[in-house]
XYZ file of N, CA, C and O in Angstrom:
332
model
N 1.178 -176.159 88.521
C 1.562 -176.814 87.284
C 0.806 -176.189 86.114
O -0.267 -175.590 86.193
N 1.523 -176.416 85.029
C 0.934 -175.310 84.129
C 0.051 -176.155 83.156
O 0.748 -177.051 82.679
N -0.832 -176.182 82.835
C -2.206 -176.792 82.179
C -2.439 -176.144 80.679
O -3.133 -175.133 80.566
N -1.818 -176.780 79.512
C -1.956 -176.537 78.301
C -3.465 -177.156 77.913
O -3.910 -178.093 78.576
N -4.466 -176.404 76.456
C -5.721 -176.787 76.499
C -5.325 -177.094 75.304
O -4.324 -176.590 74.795
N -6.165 -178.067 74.656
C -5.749 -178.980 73.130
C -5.384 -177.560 72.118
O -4.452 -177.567 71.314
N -6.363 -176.296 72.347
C -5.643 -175.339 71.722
C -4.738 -174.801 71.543
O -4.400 -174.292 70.474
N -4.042 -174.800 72.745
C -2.849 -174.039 73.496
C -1.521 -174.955 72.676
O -0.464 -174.463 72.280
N -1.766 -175.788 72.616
C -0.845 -177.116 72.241
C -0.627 -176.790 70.933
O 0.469 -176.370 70.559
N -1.743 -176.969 70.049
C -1.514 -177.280 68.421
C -0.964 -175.403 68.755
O 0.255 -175.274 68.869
N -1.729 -174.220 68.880
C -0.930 -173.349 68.473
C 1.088 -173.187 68.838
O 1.895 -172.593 68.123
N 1.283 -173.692 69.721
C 2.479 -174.038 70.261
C 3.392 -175.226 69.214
O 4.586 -175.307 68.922
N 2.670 -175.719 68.996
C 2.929 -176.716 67.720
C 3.915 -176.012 66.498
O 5.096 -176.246 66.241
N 2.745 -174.849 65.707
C 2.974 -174.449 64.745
C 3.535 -172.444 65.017
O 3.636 -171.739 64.013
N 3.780 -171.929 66.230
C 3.967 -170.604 66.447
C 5.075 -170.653 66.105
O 5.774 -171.632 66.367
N 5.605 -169.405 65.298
C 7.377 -169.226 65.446
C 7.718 -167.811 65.938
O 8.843 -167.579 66.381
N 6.916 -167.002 65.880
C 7.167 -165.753 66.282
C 5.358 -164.619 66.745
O 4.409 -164.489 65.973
N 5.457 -164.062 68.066
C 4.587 -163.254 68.909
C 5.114 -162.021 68.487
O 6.305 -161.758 68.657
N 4.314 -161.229 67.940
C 4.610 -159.569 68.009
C 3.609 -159.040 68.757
O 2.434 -159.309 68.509
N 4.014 -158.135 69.868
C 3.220 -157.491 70.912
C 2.978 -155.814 70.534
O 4.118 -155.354 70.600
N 2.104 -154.764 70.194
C 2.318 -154.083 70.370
C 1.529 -153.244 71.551
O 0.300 -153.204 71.624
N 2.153 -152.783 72.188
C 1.880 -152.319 73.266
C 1.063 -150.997 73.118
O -0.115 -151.076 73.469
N 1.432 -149.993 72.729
C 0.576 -148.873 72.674
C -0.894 -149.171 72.468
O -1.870 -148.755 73.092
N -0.793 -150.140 71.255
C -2.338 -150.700 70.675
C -2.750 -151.664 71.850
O -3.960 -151.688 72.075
N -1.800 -152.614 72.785
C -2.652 -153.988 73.011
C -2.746 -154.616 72.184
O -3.912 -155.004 72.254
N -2.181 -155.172 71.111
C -2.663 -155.815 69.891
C -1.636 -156.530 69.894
O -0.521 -156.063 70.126
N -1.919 -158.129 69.564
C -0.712 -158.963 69.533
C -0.848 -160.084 67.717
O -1.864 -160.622 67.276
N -0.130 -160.080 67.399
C 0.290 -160.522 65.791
C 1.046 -161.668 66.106
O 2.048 -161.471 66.794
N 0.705 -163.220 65.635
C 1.705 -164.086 65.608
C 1.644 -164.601 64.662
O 0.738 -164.177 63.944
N 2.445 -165.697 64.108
C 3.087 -166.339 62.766
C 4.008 -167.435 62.883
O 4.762 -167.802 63.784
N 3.788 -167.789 61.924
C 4.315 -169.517 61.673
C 5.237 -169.134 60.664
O 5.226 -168.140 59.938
N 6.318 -170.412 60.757
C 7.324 -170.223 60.151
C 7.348 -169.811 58.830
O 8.274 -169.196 58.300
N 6.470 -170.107 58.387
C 6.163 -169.553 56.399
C 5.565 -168.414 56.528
O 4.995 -168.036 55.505
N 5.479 -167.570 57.649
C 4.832 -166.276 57.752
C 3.414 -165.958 57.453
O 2.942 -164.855 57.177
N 2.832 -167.059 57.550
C 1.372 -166.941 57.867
C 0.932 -166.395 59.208
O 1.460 -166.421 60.319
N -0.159 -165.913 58.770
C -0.958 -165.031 60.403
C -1.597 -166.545 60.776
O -2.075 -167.440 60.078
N -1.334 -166.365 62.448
C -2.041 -166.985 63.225
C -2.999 -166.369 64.253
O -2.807 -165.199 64.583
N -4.132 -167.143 64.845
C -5.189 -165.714 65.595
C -4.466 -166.641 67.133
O -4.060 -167.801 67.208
N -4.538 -165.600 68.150
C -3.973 -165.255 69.570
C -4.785 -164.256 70.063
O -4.776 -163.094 69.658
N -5.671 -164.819 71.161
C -5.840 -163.398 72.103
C -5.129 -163.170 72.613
O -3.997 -163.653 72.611
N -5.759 -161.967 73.512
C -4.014 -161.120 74.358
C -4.403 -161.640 75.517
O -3.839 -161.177 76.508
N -5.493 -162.769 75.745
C -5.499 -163.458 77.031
C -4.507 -164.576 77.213
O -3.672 -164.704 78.108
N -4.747 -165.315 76.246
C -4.071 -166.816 75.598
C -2.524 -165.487 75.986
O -1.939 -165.407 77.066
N -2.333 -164.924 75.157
C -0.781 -164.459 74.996
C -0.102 -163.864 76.518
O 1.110 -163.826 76.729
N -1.013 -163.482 77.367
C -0.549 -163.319 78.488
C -0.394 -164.172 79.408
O 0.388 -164.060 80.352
N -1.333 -165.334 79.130
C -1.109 -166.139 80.035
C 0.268 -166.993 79.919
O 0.969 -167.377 80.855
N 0.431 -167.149 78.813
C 1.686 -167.763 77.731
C 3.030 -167.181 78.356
O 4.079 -167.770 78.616
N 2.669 -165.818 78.521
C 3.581 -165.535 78.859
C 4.103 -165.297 80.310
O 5.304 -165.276 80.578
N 3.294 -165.152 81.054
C 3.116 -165.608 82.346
C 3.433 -166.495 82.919
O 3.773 -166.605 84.097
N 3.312 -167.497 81.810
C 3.648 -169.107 82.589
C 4.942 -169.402 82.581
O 5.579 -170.306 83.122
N 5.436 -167.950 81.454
C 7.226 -168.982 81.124
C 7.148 -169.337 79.906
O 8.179 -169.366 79.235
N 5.916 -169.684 79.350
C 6.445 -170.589 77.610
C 6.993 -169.521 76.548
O 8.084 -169.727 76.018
N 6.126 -168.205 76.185
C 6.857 -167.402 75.695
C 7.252 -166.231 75.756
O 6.478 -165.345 76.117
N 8.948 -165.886 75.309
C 10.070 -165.012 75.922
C 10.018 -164.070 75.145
O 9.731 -164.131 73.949
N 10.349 -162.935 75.895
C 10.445 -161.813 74.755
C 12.244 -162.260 74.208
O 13.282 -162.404 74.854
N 11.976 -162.347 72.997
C 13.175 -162.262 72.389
C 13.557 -160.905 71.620
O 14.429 -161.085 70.769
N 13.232 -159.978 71.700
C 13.781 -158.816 71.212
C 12.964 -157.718 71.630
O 12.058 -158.034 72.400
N 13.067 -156.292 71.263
C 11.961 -155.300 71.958
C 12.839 -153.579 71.187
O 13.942 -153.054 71.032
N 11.363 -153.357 70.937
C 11.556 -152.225 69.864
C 10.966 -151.311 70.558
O 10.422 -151.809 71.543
N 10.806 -149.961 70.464
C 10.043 -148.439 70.668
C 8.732 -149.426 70.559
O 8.414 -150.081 71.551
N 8.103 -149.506 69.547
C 6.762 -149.651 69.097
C 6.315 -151.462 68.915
O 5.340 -151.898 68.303
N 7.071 -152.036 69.446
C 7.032 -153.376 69.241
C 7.464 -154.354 69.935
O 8.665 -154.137 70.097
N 7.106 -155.539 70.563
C 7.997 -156.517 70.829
C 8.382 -157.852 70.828
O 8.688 -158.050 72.003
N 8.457 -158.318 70.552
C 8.834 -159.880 69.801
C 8.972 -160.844 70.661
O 9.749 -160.828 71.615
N 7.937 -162.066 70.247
C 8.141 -162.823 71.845
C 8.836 -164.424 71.020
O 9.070 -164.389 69.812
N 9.016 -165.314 71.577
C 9.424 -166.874 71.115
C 8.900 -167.982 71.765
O 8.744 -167.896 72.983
N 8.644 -168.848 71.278
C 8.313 -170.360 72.485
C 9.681 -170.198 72.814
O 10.584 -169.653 72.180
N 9.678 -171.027 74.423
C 10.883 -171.055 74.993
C 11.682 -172.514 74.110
O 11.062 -173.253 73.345
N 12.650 -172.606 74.337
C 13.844 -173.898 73.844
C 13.735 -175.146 75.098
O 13.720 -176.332 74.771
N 13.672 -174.774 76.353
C 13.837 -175.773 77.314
C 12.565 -175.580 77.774
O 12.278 -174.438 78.132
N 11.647 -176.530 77.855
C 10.306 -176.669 78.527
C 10.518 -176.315 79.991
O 11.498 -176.543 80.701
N 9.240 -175.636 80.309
C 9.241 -175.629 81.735
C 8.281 -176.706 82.665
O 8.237 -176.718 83.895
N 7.310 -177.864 81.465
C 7.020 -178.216 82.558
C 7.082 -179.848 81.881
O 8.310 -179.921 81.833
N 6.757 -180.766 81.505
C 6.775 -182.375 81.096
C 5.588 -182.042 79.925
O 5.872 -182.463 78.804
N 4.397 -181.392 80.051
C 3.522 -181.608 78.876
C 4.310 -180.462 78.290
O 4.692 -180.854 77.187
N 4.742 -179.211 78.509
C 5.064 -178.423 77.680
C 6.124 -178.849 76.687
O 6.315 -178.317 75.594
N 6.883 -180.016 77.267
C 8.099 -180.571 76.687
C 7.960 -181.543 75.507
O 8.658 -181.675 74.502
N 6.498 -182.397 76.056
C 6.163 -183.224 74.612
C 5.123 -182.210 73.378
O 4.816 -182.645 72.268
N 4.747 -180.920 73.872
C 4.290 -180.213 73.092
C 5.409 -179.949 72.067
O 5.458 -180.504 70.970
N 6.601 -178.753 72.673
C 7.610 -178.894 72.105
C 8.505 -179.729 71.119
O 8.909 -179.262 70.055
N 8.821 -181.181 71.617
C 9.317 -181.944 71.066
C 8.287 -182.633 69.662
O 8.727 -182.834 68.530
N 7.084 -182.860 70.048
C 6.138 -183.018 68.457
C 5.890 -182.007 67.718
O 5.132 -182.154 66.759
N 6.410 -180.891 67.965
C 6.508 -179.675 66.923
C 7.218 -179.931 65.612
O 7.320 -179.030 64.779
């Protein structure tokens, strides 16, 4: 079962978009008004690991991840839904 930490939550709260770049290792995320948000690439792998976020698009030099739409687990779902 997948175990969100009070951090994990509020950033899930307010994320709208993960940019990955791979060559670097360096990951960039942002909230809907396009503010920077801070993400390690631990937090972001695990994230993504678990299922919560999808790559939604993928460039040469870039790739774009999303919270998922359908929760995968009951806390991920009331995370989701109080967003």
């Amino acid at each position: 079962m997948i175990e969100l930490t009070e951090k994990e939550q509020r950033f899930l709260k307010r994320v709208h978009k993960v940019t990955q770049f791979p060559w670097s290792n360096k990951v960039k995320a942002m909230d809907a008004k396009g503010r920077a948000m801070r993400l390690s690439r631990a937090t972001f792998e695990r994230l993504r690991d678990d299922g919560i976020l999808i790559r939604s698009s993928s460039h040469v030099t870039f790739n774009t991840y999303k919270p998922i739409n359908a929760p995968v687990t009951p806390e991920v779902e009331q995370v989701l839904s109080d967003a």
